[in-house]
XYZ file of C-alpha atoms in Angstrom:
346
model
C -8.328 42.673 7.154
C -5.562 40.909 8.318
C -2.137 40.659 7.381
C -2.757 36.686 6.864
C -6.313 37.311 5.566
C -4.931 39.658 2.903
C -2.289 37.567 1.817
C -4.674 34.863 1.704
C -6.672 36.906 -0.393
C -4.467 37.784 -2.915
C -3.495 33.686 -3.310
C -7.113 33.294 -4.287
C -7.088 35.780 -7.410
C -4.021 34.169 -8.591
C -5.612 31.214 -9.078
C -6.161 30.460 -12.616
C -9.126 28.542 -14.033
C -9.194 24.904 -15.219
C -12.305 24.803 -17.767
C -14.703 26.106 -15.743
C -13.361 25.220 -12.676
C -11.595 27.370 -9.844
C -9.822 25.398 -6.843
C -11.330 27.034 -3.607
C -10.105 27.079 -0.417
C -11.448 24.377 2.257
C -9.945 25.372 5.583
C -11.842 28.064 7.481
C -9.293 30.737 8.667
C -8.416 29.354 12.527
C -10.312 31.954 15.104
C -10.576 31.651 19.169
C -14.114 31.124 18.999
C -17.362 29.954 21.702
C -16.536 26.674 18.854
C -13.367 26.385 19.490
C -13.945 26.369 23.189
C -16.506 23.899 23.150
C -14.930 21.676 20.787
C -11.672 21.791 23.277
C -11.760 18.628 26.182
C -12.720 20.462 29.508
C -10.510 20.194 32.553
C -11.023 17.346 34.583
C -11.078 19.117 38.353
C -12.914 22.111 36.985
C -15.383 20.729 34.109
C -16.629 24.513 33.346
C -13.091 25.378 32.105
C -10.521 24.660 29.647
C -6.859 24.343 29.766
C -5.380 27.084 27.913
C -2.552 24.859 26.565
C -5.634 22.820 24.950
C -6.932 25.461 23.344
C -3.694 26.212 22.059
C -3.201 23.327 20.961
C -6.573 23.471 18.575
C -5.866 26.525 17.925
C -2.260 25.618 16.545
C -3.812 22.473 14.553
C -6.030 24.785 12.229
C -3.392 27.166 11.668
C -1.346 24.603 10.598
C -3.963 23.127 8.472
C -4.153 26.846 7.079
C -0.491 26.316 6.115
C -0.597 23.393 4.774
C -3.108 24.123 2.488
C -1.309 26.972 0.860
C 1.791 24.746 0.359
C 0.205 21.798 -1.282
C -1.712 24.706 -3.340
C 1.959 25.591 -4.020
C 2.654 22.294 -5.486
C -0.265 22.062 -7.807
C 1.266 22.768 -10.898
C -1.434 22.077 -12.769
C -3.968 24.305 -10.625
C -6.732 21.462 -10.674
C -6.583 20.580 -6.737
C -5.172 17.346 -7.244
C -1.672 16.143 -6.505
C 0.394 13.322 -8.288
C 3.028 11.320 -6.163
C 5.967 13.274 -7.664
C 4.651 16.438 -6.340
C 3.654 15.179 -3.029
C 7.002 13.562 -2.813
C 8.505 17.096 -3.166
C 5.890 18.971 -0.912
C 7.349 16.748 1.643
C 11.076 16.863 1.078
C 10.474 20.446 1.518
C 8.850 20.426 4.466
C 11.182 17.784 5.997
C 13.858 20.867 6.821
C 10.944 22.981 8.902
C 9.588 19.890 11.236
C 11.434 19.813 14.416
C 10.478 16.439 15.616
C 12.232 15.248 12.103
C 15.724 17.073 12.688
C 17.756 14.073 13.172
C 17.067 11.916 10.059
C 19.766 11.301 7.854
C 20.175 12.631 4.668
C 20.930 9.137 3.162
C 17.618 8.363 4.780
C 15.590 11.509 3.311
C 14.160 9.968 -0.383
C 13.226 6.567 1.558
C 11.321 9.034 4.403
C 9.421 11.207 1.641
C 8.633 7.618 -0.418
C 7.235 5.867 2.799
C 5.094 9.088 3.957
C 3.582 9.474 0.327
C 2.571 6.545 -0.032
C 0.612 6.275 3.663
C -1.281 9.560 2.257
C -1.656 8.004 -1.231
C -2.892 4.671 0.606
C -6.063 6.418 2.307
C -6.179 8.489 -0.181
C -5.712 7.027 -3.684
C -7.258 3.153 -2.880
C -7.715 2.382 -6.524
C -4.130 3.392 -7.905
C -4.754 6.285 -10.120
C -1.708 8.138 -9.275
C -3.562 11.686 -8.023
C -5.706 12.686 -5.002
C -7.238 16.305 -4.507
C -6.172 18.461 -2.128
C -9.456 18.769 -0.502
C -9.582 15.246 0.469
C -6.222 15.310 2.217
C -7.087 18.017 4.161
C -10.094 16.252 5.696
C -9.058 13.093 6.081
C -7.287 11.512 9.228
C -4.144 10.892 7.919
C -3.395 14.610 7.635
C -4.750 14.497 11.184
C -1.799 12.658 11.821
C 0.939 14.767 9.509
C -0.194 17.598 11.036
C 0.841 16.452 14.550
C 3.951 15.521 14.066
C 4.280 19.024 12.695
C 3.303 20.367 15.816
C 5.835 18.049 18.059
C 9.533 18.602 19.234
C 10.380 15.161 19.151
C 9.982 12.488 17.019
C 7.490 9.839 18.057
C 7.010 5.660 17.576
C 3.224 6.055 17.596
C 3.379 8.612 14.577
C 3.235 7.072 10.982
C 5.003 10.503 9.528
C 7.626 9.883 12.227
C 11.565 9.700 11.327
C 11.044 6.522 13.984
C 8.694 4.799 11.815
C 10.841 5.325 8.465
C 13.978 3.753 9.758
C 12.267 0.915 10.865
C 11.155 0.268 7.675
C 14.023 0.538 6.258
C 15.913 -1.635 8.027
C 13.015 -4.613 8.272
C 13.795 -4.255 4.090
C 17.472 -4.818 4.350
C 17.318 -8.096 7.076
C 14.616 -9.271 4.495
C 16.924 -8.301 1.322
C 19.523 -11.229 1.916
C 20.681 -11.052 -1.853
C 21.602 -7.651 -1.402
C 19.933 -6.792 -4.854
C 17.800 -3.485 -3.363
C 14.531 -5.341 -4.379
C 12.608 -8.539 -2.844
C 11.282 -11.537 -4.345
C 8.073 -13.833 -2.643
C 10.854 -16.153 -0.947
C 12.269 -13.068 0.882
C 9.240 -11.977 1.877
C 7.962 -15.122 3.339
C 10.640 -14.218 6.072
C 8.518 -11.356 6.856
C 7.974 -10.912 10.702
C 5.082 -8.443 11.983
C 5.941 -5.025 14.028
C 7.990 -1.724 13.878
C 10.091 -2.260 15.460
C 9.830 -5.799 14.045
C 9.301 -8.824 16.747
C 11.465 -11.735 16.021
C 10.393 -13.338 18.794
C 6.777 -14.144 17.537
C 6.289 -17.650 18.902
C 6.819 -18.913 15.698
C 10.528 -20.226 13.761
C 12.633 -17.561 13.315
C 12.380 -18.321 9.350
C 8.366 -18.797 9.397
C 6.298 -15.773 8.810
C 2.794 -15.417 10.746
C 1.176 -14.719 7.465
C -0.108 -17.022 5.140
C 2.714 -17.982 2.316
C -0.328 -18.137 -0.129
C -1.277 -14.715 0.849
C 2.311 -13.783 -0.167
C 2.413 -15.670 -3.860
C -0.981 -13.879 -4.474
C 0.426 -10.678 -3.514
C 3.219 -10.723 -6.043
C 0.590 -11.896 -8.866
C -1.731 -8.955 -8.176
C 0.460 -6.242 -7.156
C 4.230 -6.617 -8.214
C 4.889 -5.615 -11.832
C 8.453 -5.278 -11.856
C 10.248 -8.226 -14.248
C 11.176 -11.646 -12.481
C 8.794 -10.525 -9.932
C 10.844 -8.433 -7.567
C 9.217 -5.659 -5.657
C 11.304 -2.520 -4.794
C 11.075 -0.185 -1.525
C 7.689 1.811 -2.554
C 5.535 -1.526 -2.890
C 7.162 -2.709 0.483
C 5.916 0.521 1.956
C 2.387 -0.682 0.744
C 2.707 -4.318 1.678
C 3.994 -3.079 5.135
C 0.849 -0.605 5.414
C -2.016 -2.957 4.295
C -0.675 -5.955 6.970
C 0.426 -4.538 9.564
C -2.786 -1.973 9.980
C -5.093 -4.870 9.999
C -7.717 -5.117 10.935
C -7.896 -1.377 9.915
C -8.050 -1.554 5.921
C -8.757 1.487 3.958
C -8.132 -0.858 0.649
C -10.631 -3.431 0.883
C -10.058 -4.063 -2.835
C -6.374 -5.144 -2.219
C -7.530 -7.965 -0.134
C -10.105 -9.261 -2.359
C -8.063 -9.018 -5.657
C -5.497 -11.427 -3.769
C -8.789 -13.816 -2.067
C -9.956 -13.938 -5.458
C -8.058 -16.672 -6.786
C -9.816 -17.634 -9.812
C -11.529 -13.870 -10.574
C -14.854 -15.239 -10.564
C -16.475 -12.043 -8.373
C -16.774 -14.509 -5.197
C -15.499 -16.011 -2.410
C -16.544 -19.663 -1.503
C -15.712 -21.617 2.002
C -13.205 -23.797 -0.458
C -10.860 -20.698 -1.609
C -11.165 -19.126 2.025
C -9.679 -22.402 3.275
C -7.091 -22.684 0.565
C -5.600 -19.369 2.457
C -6.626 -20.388 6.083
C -5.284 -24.405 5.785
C -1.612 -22.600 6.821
C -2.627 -20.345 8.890
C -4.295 -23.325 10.800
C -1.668 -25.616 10.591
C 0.985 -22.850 12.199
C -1.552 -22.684 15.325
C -1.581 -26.601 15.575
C 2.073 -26.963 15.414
C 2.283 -24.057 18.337
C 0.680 -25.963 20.361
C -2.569 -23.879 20.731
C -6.225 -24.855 21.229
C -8.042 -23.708 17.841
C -11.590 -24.450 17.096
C -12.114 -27.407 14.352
C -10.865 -25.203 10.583
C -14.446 -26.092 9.331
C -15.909 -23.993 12.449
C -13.615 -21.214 11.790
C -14.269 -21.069 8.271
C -17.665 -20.920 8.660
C -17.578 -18.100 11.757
C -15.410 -15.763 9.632
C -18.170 -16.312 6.836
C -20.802 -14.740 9.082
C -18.478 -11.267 9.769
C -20.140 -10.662 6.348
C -23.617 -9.930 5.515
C -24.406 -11.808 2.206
C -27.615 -12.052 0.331
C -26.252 -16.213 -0.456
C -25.269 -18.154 2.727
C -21.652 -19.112 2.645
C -20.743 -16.851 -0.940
C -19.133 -13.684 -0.789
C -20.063 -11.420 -3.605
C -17.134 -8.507 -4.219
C -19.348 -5.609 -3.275
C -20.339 -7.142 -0.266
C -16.834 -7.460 0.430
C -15.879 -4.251 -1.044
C -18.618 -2.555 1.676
C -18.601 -4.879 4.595
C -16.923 -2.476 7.676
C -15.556 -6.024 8.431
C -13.270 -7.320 5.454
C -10.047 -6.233 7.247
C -10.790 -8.713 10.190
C -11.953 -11.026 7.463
C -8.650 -10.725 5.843
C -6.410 -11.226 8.928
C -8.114 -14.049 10.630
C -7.826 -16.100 7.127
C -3.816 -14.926 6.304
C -2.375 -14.105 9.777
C -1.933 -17.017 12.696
C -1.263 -13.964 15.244
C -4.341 -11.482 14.352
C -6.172 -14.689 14.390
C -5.088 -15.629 17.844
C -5.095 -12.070 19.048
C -8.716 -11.825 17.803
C -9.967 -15.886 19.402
C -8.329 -14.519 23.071
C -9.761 -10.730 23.498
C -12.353 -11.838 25.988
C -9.070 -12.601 28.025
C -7.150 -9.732 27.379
């Protein structure tokens, strides 16, 4: 047995039971395997062979995925394979020091980069706000896909959610939104907001005018921001942030429908859909653009999602349509909806 199989070993028979239940392990100890090799992309002037930095590279991936297993087993205190934000918020502060591609950010900046990557994780992870996830979920989901690779880089990288990059951006687009200076946003700040990390002021539209839907925005604070007078801090930005600007990706189809829902009645009708869409409309009118009539829009976006009523969306229909993100953006977002009525051309 190896030294790493041993030690492995031994964490498993410290592991106290919960009840009757014993956390297990997930992750397969990482071997060079015939699996590994044909799992690995071949090389593209000799198809018959692989690269050896590839396999490497997979190779490193499960090993890390090895480690990162035993440290978030580390920061189960309560041994029951879940994790609540506080300890995932220290698993990565910890971690922060050991990452290479994370060497320059700021201490100042450290809480706000350990707040913004917990909450991507808890975003996939936790969709209906309970405050835990388990440990085996995170290590099979994509998101740790991504954590894992910027564990495995030198330098930091734009593309990479878990990125120092990423972080600073969204720091600063909160402090050009936060023009009181009060460390928290209201609904009129946020109706500045302006899509992109880096952000892109120059969106076609008034530098003051946001491309989403101001309705969208009043609903948001009404479902989702609990703080008094209505002000949301830097952790419900970091959600706000995630669920627009990864449309029409949504992992939280719920989110979007508890805002659509206007009156809580369990359905969506062409009238409330066009309550949200009238602005969105109007701000492609006044830009000048060629839009289809808003009753033909209205009624296209209707048929993204298979209903058992023409014209009424039920919430689980919603809830399990692969299509409510794009539902969501082409009714609250003038530039997803313009991006999405010119792909043919693109």
């Amino acid at each position: 047995m190896s030294q790493l199989e041993a030690s492995i070993s031994m964490r498993r028979t410290q592991h106290q039971p919960v009840g009757n239940v014993l956390y297990a392990n997930t992750v397969p100890l990482p071997r060079v395997t015939l699996q590994l090799f044909m799992m690995c992309p071949r090389n593209l002037t000799f198809p018959e062979y692989v690269d050896s930095t590839t396999i490497y590279q997979s190779f490193a991936k499960k090993v890390s995925l090895v480690k990162c297993e035993a440290e978030l087993i580390m920061c189960d205190l309560n041994n029951d394979g879940r994790l609540a934000e506080d300890e995932m918020e220290q698993y990565v502060s910890d971690l922060v020091p050991r990452i290479v591609a994370l060497r320059d950010v700021a201490e100042t900046v450290l809480p706000f980069y350990c707040c913004t990557a917990t909450r991507r994780i808890f975003w996939d992870l936790d969709p209906y706000s309970r405050g835990v996830i388990r440990i085996d979920a995170l290590l099979q989901s994509a998101v740790m896909d991504e954590w894992v690779r910027l564990q495995l880089m030198t330098e930091d990288s734009p593309q990479n959610w878990f990125g120092g990059f990423v972080t600073q951006q969204l720091y600063d687009k909160f402090l050009m939104l936060d023009a009181r200076n009060e460390g928290t946003l209201n609904a009129d700040n946020l109706k500045r907001y302006k899509k992109g990390l880096p952000t892109v002021s120059d969106d076609g539209l008034p530098i003051d005018v946001s491309p989403l839907s101001t309705l969208f925005i009043d609903r948001f604070f009404e479902t989702n921001v609990m703080m008094p007078n209505s002000e949301m801090d830097y952790r419900k930005f970091v959600d706000f942030v995630i669920a627009v600007e990864m449309l029409p990706q949504c992992s939280r189809p719920h989110f979007f429908w508890n805002i659509l829902d206007m009156e809580g009645v369990g359905y969506l009708t062409p009238m409330v859909v066009n309550c949200f869409f009238r602005e969105t409309y109007a701000k492609l009118i006044s830009a000048g653009l060629d839009v289809p009539a808003r009753e033909t829009v209205v009624q296209e976006v209707f048929d993204l999602v298979p209903t058992a009523e023409p014209l009424r969306i039920t919430r689980e229909e919603f809830l399990s349509c692969p299509q409510a993100g794009l539902f969501a953006s082409l009714v609250i977002d003038c530039l997803s909806f313009w991006t999405y009525e010119n792909r043919e051309a693109r």
